Amino acid sequence: MSIVRIEHVYKDYLLGDQKVQALKDITLSFESGVFLAIAGPSGSGKTTLLNLIGCIDTPTSGKIFINEQDVSGRTADQLADLRSRTIGFIFQTFNLLPVLSAAENVEYPLLQRRDVSESERKQRVDYFLDIVGLSKFADHRPNQLSGGQRQRVAIARALVIQPSIVLADEPTANLDHKTGEEILLLMKQINRAFNTTFIFSTHDKRVIAKADRLVRVDDGEIVALGVRAESKWSLARQRRPKAASDLESAQ
Ligand code: ADP
Ligand code: MG
């Protein structure tokens, strides 16, 4: 079963009276658990593609299936509900709320989930702050954190809904190389430990090299697909933290 299936998707934007074809006839499918890079130069359609997969935007034509469910034709409320349960987002500029602490930022996506009790909310926030190594910084505001720490908060925020897919739009582009590598390694560890699907965009060769699968886009079209048999990193077997099974059994 594919976690994401895209069939003959086109996306046009209107810029004044000019039509911009941002995506042209995209057909793709990804299996659950992939660590996949969408690579391409600036303006090639990466963000547009992620926004469509993330149900933030809808295609001009074509169909998108998430967990084999057709999401075209759904109302904005239905898409918001799907997003709040299924898809975590990570952005280039972190997009944390500056007046909230790290813990409050992580908690934020759960506030609209009525099925998650306050105690479970707190438990998940603690757990995912711990996963990203920031337990000690729970009370810090974003401006009291480094860029890498901010992106770790954003990763915890994406994970707190226990999504099946995490979408990350150029997650390392605002970080120095070493910090970017650390963030990518953390994402990969989470991908391996929880089998969470990661789809991230990048134009950085070094980031592309860390992906298991690659979709290369240029000028709105797929120009290459790649599968990496062996990942560049040999990760030590991930210990699945005890609290994770607690959280799952609590669901
Ligand atoms: P990337 O993320 O690879 O830089 P984008 O998906 O942002 O590319 O953009 C793809 C193309 O669509 C570009 O030509 C861009 O200018 C255009 N585009 C993106 N968003 C809009 C928009 N809201 N209105 C008009 N054109 C847009
Ligand atoms: Mg972009």
Tab-separated table of C-alpha atoms and ligand atoms in Angstrom:
chain	number	residue	atom	x	y	z
A	1	MET	CA	0.000	0.000	0.000
A	2	SER	CA	1.311	3.455	-0.846
A	3	ILE	CA	1.253	6.122	1.795
A	4	VAL	CA	1.226	8.824	-0.891
A	5	ARG	CA	0.049	8.361	-4.457
A	6	ILE	CA	-0.017	11.210	-6.944
A	7	GLU	CA	-1.661	10.763	-10.339
A	8	HIS	CA	-1.255	13.168	-13.246
A	9	VAL	CA	-1.155	16.214	-11.011
A	10	TYR	CA	-0.954	19.695	-12.476
A	11	LYS	CA	-0.776	22.887	-10.466
A	12	ASP	CA	-1.210	26.300	-12.026
A	13	TYR	CA	-0.942	29.625	-10.231
A	14	LEU	CA	-2.338	32.825	-11.583
A	15	LEU	CA	0.043	35.737	-11.348
A	16	GLY	CA	-1.952	38.741	-12.544
A	17	ASP	CA	-3.355	37.445	-15.792
A	18	GLN	CA	-0.398	35.139	-16.370
A	19	LYS	CA	-0.656	31.419	-15.715
A	20	VAL	CA	2.371	29.856	-14.023
A	21	GLN	CA	2.519	26.092	-14.477
A	22	ALA	CA	4.217	25.111	-11.227
A	23	LEU	CA	3.708	21.340	-11.654
A	24	LYS	CA	3.107	19.429	-14.859
A	25	ASP	CA	1.793	15.882	-15.005
A	26	ILE	CA	3.357	14.554	-11.814
A	27	THR	CA	2.779	10.848	-11.168
A	28	LEU	CA	4.505	9.277	-8.166
A	29	SER	CA	3.926	6.939	-5.301
A	30	PHE	CA	5.813	6.368	-2.063
A	31	GLU	CA	5.729	3.462	0.330
A	32	SER	CA	5.343	3.955	4.034
A	33	GLY	CA	8.598	4.487	5.933
A	34	VAL	CA	10.615	6.108	3.132
A	35	PHE	CA	13.243	8.797	3.769
A	36	LEU	CA	12.761	10.682	0.559
A	37	ALA	CA	14.259	13.850	-0.893
A	38	ILE	CA	12.564	16.077	-3.435
A	39	ALA	CA	15.462	17.846	-5.068
A	40	GLY	CA	15.574	20.656	-7.552
A	41	PRO	CA	16.682	24.238	-8.073
A	42	SER	CA	14.809	27.225	-6.707
A	43	GLY	CA	11.457	27.664	-8.460
A	44	SER	CA	11.308	24.045	-9.666
A	45	GLY	CA	8.085	23.248	-7.774
A	46	LYS	CA	9.332	21.568	-4.571
A	47	THR	CA	7.264	23.634	-2.143
A	48	THR	CA	4.215	23.349	-4.376
A	49	LEU	CA	4.553	19.563	-4.406
A	50	LEU	CA	4.987	19.377	-0.612
A	51	ASN	CA	1.975	21.648	-0.103
A	52	LEU	CA	-0.149	19.355	-2.257
A	53	ILE	CA	1.027	16.214	-0.434
A	54	GLY	CA	0.389	18.009	2.855
A	55	CYS	CA	-3.163	18.949	1.804
A	56	ILE	CA	-2.338	22.626	2.388
A	57	ASP	CA	-3.221	23.271	-1.234
A	58	THR	CA	-5.173	21.351	-3.891
A	59	PRO	CA	-4.122	20.419	-7.434
A	60	THR	CA	-5.529	22.189	-10.485
A	61	SER	CA	-6.111	18.720	-11.919
A	62	GLY	CA	-5.121	15.173	-11.086
A	63	LYS	CA	-5.559	13.132	-7.944
A	64	ILE	CA	-3.736	12.705	-4.660
A	65	PHE	CA	-4.226	9.724	-2.377
A	66	ILE	CA	-3.015	9.686	1.224
A	67	ASN	CA	-3.136	6.200	2.757
A	68	GLU	CA	-5.017	5.191	-0.413
A	69	GLN	CA	-7.777	7.697	0.309
A	70	ASP	CA	-8.542	10.196	-2.405
A	71	VAL	CA	-8.168	13.652	-0.862
A	72	SER	CA	-9.395	15.580	-3.884
A	73	GLY	CA	-12.823	17.071	-3.444
A	74	ARG	CA	-12.605	17.221	0.338
A	75	THR	CA	-13.693	20.335	2.181
A	76	ALA	CA	-11.184	22.603	3.929
A	77	ASP	CA	-12.410	21.304	7.316
A	78	GLN	CA	-11.968	17.689	6.276
A	79	LEU	CA	-8.449	18.428	5.042
A	80	ALA	CA	-7.587	20.256	8.260
A	81	ASP	CA	-8.770	17.244	10.239
A	82	LEU	CA	-6.706	14.893	8.088
A	83	ARG	CA	-3.632	17.107	8.547
A	84	SER	CA	-4.041	17.322	12.310
A	85	ARG	CA	-3.919	13.519	12.590
A	86	THR	CA	-1.646	12.439	9.785
A	87	ILE	CA	0.871	15.054	8.682
A	88	GLY	CA	3.616	16.868	10.558
A	89	PHE	CA	5.313	19.893	8.999
A	90	ILE	CA	8.862	21.232	9.332
A	91	PHE	CA	9.852	24.497	7.639
A	92	GLN	CA	13.067	26.149	6.528
A	93	THR	CA	12.535	29.078	8.897
A	94	PHE	CA	11.315	26.871	11.791
A	95	ASN	CA	8.027	28.846	12.131
A	96	LEU	CA	7.880	28.666	15.907
A	97	LEU	CA	5.572	30.998	17.784
A	98	PRO	CA	7.936	33.499	19.446
A	99	VAL	CA	5.808	34.136	22.556
A	100	LEU	CA	5.528	30.445	23.409
A	101	SER	CA	8.131	28.323	25.161
A	102	ALA	CA	9.661	25.301	23.437
A	103	ALA	CA	7.238	23.021	25.311
A	104	GLU	CA	4.243	25.196	24.402
A	105	ASN	CA	5.283	25.244	20.752
A	106	VAL	CA	5.474	21.446	20.753
A	107	GLU	CA	2.097	21.204	22.483
A	108	TYR	CA	0.405	23.590	20.061
A	109	PRO	CA	-0.775	21.148	17.330
A	110	LEU	CA	-2.406	18.983	20.007
A	111	LEU	CA	-4.613	21.804	21.295
A	112	GLN	CA	-7.025	21.206	18.416
A	113	ARG	CA	-7.159	17.468	19.080
A	114	ARG	CA	-10.076	16.859	21.409
A	115	ASP	CA	-9.297	13.159	21.557
A	116	VAL	CA	-5.968	13.807	23.304
A	117	SER	CA	-6.371	14.485	27.024
A	118	GLU	CA	-4.371	17.135	28.846
A	119	SER	CA	-2.304	14.546	30.698
A	120	GLU	CA	-1.489	12.704	27.490
A	121	ARG	CA	-0.639	16.026	25.875
A	122	LYS	CA	1.883	16.795	28.612
A	123	GLN	CA	3.280	13.286	28.423
A	124	ARG	CA	3.783	13.537	24.667
A	125	VAL	CA	5.419	16.979	24.910
A	126	ASP	CA	7.919	15.683	27.494
A	127	TYR	CA	8.547	12.584	25.466
A	128	PHE	CA	9.223	14.308	22.145
A	129	LEU	CA	11.296	17.090	23.705
A	130	ASP	CA	13.385	14.280	25.148
A	131	ILE	CA	13.626	12.553	21.735
A	132	VAL	CA	15.074	15.739	20.194
A	133	GLY	CA	17.383	16.272	23.184
A	134	LEU	CA	15.791	19.452	24.495
A	135	SER	CA	14.206	18.490	27.815
A	136	LYS	CA	16.392	21.027	29.589
A	137	PHE	CA	15.202	23.792	27.271
A	138	ALA	CA	11.462	23.205	27.673
A	139	ASP	CA	10.881	26.664	29.142
A	140	HIS	CA	13.070	28.565	26.688
A	141	ARG	CA	11.491	30.822	24.120
A	142	PRO	CA	12.653	30.470	20.491
A	143	ASN	CA	14.874	33.577	20.765
A	144	GLN	CA	16.727	31.854	23.602
A	145	LEU	CA	17.593	28.904	21.368
A	146	SER	CA	20.108	28.385	18.551
A	147	GLY	CA	18.949	27.686	14.984
A	148	GLY	CA	19.601	23.974	15.367
A	149	GLN	CA	17.707	23.888	18.666
A	150	ARG	CA	14.785	25.740	17.081
A	151	GLN	CA	14.614	23.179	14.300
A	152	ARG	CA	14.678	20.431	16.942
A	153	VAL	CA	11.665	22.051	18.596
A	154	ALA	CA	9.981	22.125	15.191
A	155	ILE	CA	10.745	18.424	14.720
A	156	ALA	CA	9.210	17.628	18.119
A	157	ARG	CA	6.188	19.744	17.173
A	158	ALA	CA	5.810	17.796	13.926
A	159	LEU	CA	6.052	14.468	15.768
A	160	VAL	CA	3.740	15.220	18.664
A	161	ILE	CA	0.624	14.319	16.680
A	162	GLN	CA	2.303	10.970	15.928
A	163	PRO	CA	1.951	11.546	12.195
A	164	SER	CA	2.376	8.898	9.542
A	165	ILE	CA	4.084	11.469	7.289
A	166	VAL	CA	6.472	14.304	8.101
A	167	LEU	CA	6.966	16.891	5.368
A	168	ALA	CA	10.013	19.118	5.665
A	169	ASP	CA	10.525	22.017	3.256
A	170	GLU	CA	14.275	22.701	3.016
A	171	PRO	CA	14.731	21.894	6.712
A	172	THR	CA	18.481	22.514	6.720
A	173	ALA	CA	18.662	25.555	4.438
A	174	ASN	CA	18.904	28.050	7.322
A	175	LEU	CA	21.455	26.048	9.274
A	176	ASP	CA	25.215	25.783	9.010
A	177	HIS	CA	26.488	22.569	7.458
A	178	LYS	CA	27.326	20.748	10.686
A	179	THR	CA	24.021	21.628	12.357
A	180	GLY	CA	22.166	20.696	9.169
A	181	GLU	CA	23.817	17.275	9.245
A	182	GLU	CA	22.807	16.788	12.868
A	183	ILE	CA	19.201	17.706	12.077
A	184	LEU	CA	19.141	15.332	9.126
A	185	LEU	CA	20.631	12.544	11.226
A	186	LEU	CA	17.979	13.129	13.887
A	187	MET	CA	15.260	12.958	11.230
A	188	LYS	CA	16.707	9.738	9.910
A	189	GLN	CA	16.944	8.207	13.382
A	190	ILE	CA	13.269	9.031	13.937
A	191	ASN	CA	12.415	7.622	10.509
A	192	ARG	CA	14.127	4.370	11.437
A	193	ALA	CA	12.882	4.160	15.029
A	194	PHE	CA	9.222	4.966	14.380
A	195	ASN	CA	8.949	4.075	10.695
A	196	THR	CA	7.620	7.598	10.107
A	197	THR	CA	7.656	8.552	6.437
A	198	PHE	CA	9.852	11.613	5.812
A	199	ILE	CA	9.565	13.655	2.641
A	200	PHE	CA	11.918	16.621	2.527
A	201	SER	CA	12.880	19.102	-0.137
A	202	THR	CA	16.366	20.406	-0.697
A	203	HIS	CA	18.702	21.815	-3.290
A	204	ASP	CA	21.796	20.830	-1.312
A	205	LYS	CA	23.796	17.926	-2.786
A	206	ARG	CA	25.018	16.837	0.626
A	207	VAL	CA	21.444	16.565	1.885
A	208	ILE	CA	20.329	14.691	-1.225
A	209	ALA	CA	23.075	12.151	-0.571
A	210	LYS	CA	21.470	11.199	2.751
A	211	ALA	CA	18.096	10.223	1.264
A	212	ASP	CA	17.051	6.655	0.542
A	213	ARG	CA	14.882	7.746	-2.352
A	214	LEU	CA	15.120	10.739	-4.585
A	215	VAL	CA	12.672	12.589	-6.787
A	216	ARG	CA	14.364	15.237	-8.879
A	217	VAL	CA	12.166	18.018	-10.238
A	218	ASP	CA	12.966	20.763	-12.677
A	219	ASP	CA	10.607	23.367	-14.076
A	220	GLY	CA	7.590	21.559	-12.588
A	221	GLU	CA	8.411	18.158	-14.020
A	222	ILE	CA	9.993	14.993	-12.673
A	223	VAL	CA	13.364	14.624	-14.338
A	224	ALA	CA	14.770	11.680	-12.368
A	225	LEU	CA	13.853	9.109	-9.763
A	226	GLY	CA	16.382	7.296	-7.664
A	227	VAL	CA	16.577	4.580	-5.065
A	228	ARG	CA	19.570	4.175	-2.817
A	229	ALA	CA	20.168	0.573	-1.821
A	230	GLU	CA	22.469	1.432	1.023
A	231	SER	CA	22.048	4.580	2.979
A	232	LYS	CA	25.206	6.658	3.435
A	233	TRP	CA	24.843	6.323	7.156
A	234	SER	CA	25.021	3.077	8.942
A	235	LEU	CA	22.898	3.832	11.918
A	236	ALA	CA	23.282	1.927	15.089
A	237	ARG	CA	20.116	0.023	15.853
A	238	GLN	CA	17.747	2.452	17.429
A	239	ARG	CA	16.543	1.713	20.877
A	240	ARG	CA	12.870	2.392	20.872
A	241	PRO	CA	12.377	4.416	24.043
A	242	LYS	CA	10.132	2.850	26.613
A	243	ALA	CA	7.741	5.752	26.707
A	244	ALA	CA	6.976	5.269	23.002
A	245	SER	CA	5.224	1.975	23.602
A	246	ASP	CA	3.402	3.576	26.518
A	247	LEU	CA	2.147	6.326	24.258
A	248	GLU	CA	1.028	3.888	21.604
A	249	SER	CA	-0.810	1.651	23.984
A	250	ALA	CA	-2.486	4.744	25.411
A	251	GLN	CA	-3.999	5.566	22.010
B	1	ADP	P1	10.583	25.761	-5.136
B	1	ADP	O1	10.015	25.420	-3.803
B	1	ADP	O2	11.222	24.600	-5.844
B	1	ADP	O3	11.508	26.936	-5.095
B	1	ADP	P2	7.878	26.640	-5.764
B	1	ADP	O4	7.021	25.429	-5.643
B	1	ADP	O5	7.860	27.601	-4.645
B	1	ADP	O6	9.377	26.169	-6.115
B	1	ADP	O7	7.477	27.433	-7.077
B	1	ADP	C1	7.276	26.813	-8.344
B	1	ADP	C2	6.867	27.869	-9.355
B	1	ADP	O8	5.568	28.369	-9.009
B	1	ADP	C3	7.770	29.089	-9.398
B	1	ADP	O9	7.800	29.548	-10.719
B	1	ADP	C4	7.070	30.089	-8.498
B	1	ADP	O10	7.370	31.392	-8.876
B	1	ADP	C5	5.611	29.752	-8.760
B	1	ADP	N1	4.748	30.036	-7.589
B	1	ADP	C6	4.841	29.447	-6.379
B	1	ADP	N2	3.873	29.889	-5.550
B	1	ADP	C7	3.164	30.796	-6.260
B	1	ADP	C8	2.032	31.608	-5.981
B	1	ADP	N3	1.428	31.561	-4.785
B	1	ADP	N4	1.578	32.431	-6.960
B	1	ADP	C9	2.162	32.464	-8.173
B	1	ADP	N5	3.225	31.714	-8.510
B	1	ADP	C10	3.723	30.893	-7.579
B	2	MG	MG	10.475	26.182	-1.947
